[in-house]
mmCIF file of C-alpha atoms in Angstrom:
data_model
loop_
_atom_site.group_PDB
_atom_site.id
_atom_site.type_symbol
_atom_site.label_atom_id
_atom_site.label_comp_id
_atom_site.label_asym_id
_atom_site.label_seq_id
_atom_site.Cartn_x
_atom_site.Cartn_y
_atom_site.Cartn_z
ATOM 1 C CA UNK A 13 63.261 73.584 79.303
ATOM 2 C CA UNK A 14 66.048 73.280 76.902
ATOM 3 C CA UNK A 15 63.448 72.461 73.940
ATOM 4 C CA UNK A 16 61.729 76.144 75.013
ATOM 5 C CA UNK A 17 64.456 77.914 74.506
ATOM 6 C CA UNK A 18 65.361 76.036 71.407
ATOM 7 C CA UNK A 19 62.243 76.323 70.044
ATOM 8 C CA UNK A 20 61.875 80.152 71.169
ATOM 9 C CA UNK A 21 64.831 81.092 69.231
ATOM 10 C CA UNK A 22 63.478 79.681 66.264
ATOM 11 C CA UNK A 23 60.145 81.092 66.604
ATOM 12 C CA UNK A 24 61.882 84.538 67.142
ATOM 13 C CA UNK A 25 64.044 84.227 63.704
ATOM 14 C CA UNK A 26 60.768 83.391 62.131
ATOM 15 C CA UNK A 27 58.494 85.953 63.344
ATOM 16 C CA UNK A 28 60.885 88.965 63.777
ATOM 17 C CA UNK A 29 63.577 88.387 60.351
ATOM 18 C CA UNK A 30 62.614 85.392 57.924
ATOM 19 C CA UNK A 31 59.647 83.686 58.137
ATOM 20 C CA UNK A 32 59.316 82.622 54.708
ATOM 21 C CA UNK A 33 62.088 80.024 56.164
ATOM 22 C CA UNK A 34 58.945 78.054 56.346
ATOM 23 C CA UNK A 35 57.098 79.324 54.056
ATOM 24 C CA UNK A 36 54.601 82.012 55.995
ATOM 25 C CA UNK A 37 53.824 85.640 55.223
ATOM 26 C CA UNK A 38 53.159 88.334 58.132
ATOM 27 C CA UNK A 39 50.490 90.896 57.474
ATOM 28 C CA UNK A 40 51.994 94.386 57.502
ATOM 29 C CA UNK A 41 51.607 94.427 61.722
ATOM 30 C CA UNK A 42 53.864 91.448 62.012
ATOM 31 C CA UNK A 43 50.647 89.043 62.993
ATOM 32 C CA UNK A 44 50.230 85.655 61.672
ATOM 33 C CA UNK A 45 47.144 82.988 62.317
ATOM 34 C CA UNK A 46 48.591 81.020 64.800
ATOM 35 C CA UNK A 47 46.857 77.695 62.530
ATOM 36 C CA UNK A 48 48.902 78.820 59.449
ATOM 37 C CA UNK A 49 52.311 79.079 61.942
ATOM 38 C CA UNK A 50 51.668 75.814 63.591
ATOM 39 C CA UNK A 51 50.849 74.105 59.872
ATOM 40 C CA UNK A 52 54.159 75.574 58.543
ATOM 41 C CA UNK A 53 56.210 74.550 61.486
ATOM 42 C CA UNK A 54 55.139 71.166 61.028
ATOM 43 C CA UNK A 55 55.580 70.904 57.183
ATOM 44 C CA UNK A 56 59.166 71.895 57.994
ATOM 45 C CA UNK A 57 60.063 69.200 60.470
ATOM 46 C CA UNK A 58 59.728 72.262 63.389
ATOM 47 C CA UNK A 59 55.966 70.501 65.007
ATOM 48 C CA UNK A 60 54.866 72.435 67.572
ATOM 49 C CA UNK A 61 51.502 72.217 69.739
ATOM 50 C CA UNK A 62 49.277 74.878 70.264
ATOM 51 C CA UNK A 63 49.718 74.271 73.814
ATOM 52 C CA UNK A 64 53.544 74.437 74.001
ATOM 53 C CA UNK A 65 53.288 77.334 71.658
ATOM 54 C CA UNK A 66 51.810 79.101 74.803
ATOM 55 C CA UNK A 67 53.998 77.758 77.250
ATOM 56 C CA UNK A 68 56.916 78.894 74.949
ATOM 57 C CA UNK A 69 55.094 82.583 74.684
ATOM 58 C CA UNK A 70 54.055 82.434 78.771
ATOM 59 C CA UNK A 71 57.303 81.831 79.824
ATOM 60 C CA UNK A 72 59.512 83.812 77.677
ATOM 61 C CA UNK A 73 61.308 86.073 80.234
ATOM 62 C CA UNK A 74 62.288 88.751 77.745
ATOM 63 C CA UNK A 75 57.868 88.413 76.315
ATOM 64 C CA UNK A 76 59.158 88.502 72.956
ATOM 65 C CA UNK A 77 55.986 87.576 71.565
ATOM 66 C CA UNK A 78 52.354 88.600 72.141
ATOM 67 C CA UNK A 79 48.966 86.817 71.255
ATOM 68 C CA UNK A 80 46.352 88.881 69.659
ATOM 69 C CA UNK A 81 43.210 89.686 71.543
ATOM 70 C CA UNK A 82 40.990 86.978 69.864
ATOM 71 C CA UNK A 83 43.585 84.529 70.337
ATOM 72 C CA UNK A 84 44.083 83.857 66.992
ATOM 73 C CA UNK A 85 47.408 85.367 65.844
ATOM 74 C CA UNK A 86 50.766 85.958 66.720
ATOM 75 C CA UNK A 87 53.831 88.079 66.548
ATOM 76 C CA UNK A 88 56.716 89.085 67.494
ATOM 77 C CA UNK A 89 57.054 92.600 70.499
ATOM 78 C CA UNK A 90 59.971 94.347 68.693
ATOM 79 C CA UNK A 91 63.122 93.815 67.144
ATOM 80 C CA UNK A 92 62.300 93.134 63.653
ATOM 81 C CA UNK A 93 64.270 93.447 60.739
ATOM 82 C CA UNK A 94 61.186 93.404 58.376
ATOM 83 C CA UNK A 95 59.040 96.087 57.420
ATOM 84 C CA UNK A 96 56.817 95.973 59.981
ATOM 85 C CA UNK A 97 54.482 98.628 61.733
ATOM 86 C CA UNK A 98 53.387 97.510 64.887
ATOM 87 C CA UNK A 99 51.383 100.439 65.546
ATOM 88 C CA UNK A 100 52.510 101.496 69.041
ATOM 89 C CA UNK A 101 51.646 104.653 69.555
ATOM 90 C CA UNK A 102 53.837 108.112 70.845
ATOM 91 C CA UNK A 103 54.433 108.013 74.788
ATOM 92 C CA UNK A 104 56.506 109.854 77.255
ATOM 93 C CA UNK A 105 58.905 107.727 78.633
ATOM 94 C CA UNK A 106 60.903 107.652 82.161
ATOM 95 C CA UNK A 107 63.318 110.626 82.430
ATOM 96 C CA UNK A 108 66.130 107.756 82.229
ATOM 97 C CA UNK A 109 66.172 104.644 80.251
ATOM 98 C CA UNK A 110 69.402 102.365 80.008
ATOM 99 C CA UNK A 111 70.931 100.777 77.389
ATOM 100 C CA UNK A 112 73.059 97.676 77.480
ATOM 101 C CA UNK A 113 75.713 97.016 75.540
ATOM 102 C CA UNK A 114 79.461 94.834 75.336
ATOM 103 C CA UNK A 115 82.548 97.753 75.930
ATOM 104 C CA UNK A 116 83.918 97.040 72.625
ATOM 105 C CA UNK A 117 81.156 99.031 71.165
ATOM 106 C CA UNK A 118 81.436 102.168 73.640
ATOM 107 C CA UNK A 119 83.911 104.419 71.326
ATOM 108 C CA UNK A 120 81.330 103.923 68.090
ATOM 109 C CA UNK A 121 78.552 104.822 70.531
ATOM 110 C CA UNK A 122 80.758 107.850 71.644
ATOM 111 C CA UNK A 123 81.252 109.142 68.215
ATOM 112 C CA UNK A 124 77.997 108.222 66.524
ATOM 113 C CA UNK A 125 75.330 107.532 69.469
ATOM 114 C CA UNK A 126 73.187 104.555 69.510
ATOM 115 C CA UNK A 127 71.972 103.015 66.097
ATOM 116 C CA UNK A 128 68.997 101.281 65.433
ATOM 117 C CA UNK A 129 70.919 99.119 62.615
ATOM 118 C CA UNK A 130 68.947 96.528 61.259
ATOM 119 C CA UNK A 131 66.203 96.877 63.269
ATOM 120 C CA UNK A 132 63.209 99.238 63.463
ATOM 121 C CA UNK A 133 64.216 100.937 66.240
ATOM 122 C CA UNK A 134 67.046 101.367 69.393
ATOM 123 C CA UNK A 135 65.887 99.056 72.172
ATOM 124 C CA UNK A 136 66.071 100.571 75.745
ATOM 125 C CA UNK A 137 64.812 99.620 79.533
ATOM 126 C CA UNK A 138 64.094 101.111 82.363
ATOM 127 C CA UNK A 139 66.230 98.599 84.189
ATOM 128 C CA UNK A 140 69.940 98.908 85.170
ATOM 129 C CA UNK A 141 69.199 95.040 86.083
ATOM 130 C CA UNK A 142 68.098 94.242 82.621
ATOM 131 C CA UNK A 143 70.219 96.581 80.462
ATOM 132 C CA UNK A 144 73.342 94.734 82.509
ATOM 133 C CA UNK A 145 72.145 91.614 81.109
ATOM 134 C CA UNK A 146 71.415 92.641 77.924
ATOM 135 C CA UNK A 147 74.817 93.810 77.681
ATOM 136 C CA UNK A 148 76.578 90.522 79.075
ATOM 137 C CA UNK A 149 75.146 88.890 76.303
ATOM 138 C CA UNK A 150 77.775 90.307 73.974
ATOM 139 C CA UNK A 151 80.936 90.882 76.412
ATOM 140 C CA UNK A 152 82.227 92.489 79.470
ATOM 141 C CA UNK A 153 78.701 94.974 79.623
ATOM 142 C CA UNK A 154 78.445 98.767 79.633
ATOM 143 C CA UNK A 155 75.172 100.208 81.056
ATOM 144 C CA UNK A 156 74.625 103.374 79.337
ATOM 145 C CA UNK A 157 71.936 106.144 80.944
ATOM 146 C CA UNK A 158 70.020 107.676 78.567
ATOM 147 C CA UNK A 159 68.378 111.659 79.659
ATOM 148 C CA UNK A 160 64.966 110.163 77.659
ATOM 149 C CA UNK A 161 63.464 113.087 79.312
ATOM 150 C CA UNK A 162 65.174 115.840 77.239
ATOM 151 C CA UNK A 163 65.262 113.246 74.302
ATOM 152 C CA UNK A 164 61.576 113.776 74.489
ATOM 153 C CA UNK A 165 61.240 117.284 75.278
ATOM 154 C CA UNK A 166 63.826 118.061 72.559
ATOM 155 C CA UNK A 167 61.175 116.415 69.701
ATOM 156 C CA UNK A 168 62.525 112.654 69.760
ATOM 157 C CA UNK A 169 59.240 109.797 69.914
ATOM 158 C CA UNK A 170 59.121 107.229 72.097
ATOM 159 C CA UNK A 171 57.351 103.912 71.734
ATOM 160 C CA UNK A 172 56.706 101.514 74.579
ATOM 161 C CA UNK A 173 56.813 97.609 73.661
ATOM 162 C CA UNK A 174 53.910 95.250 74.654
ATOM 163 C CA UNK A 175 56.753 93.683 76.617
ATOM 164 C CA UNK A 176 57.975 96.674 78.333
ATOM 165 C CA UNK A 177 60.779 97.573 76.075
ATOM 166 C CA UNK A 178 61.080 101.174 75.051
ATOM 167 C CA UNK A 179 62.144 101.992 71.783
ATOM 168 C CA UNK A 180 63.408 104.969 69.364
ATOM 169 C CA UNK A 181 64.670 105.540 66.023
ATOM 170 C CA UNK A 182 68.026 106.638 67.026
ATOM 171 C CA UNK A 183 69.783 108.112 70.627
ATOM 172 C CA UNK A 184 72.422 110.955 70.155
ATOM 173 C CA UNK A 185 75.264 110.141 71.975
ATOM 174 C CA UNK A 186 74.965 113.886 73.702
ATOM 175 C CA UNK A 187 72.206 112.239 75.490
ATOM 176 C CA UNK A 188 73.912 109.089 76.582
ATOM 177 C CA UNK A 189 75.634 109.040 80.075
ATOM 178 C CA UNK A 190 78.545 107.094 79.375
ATOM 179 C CA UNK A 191 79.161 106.841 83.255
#
């Protein structure tokens, strides 16, 4: 299990911030042929099978990764720090989302809301369980509430990941429930 998550870590830096770490390109979607992935892990002392290349997407609690249609490609759900479009379209999203984060971060939130930094886009749930964890992962956490409903009436888009997580561009902090 250890190897997973090893190997799931690596496979995220890859597919959602440097991939040319091993020499592969991403089409402007964030896809890659699964053959050209699995050549270029093995060139660079990374082998993986196809089969525990599905075990390692299967398994993945947070579905960071989803398999084309066809079965052919691969890429990363969200969180990039490339230029990627991953064509999600507009939805409406839950009247509350959450947001985890560490409380060292709640007075920036406070004065400037929640920023999508490096990434595409601000990464929210619509699970207190999930957004607590989230936020562990960086500290004692803060769960922030998020009025998504107003966001949305009030003009702001919403995406919603292929693995559940809902995303924007940027969350005003007169919208955030600080709690």
């Amino acid at each position: 299990m250890r190897d997973l998550v090893k190997d799931s870590k690596f496979l995220s830096l890859i597919l959602r911030h440097k991939p040319e770490t091993i020499g592969i390109r991403l089409d402007d979607s964030g896809w890659v042929e699964i053959d050209n992935l699995l050549e270029a892990l093995a060139r660079h002392k990374r082998p993986l099978t196809r089969e525990k290349l599905m075990e390692i997407v299967a398994t993945n609690d947070k579905k960071r990764f989803a398999i084309s249609a066809d079965g052919k490609r691969i890429r990363a759900s969200q969180g990039h720090s490339l230029d990627i479009a991953l064509g999600y379209a507009p939805c409406v999203p839950p009247a509350v989302l959450y947001h985890g984060t560490a409380s060292r971060f709640r007075q920036s939130i406070e004065d400037r809301g929640l920023l999508k930094g490096d990434r595409h886009h601000v990464h929210m749930t619509s699970s207190v369980d999930t957004a607590r964890a989230v936020g562990s992962r960086h500290g004692k956490p803060v769960i922030l509430s998020i009025d998504a409903g107003a966001m949305h009436r009030d003009g702001y888009e919403f995406f919603l990941s292929d693995n559940g997580v809902w995303l924007t561009d940027h969350v005003p902090a007169s919208y955030i429930d600080f709690g």
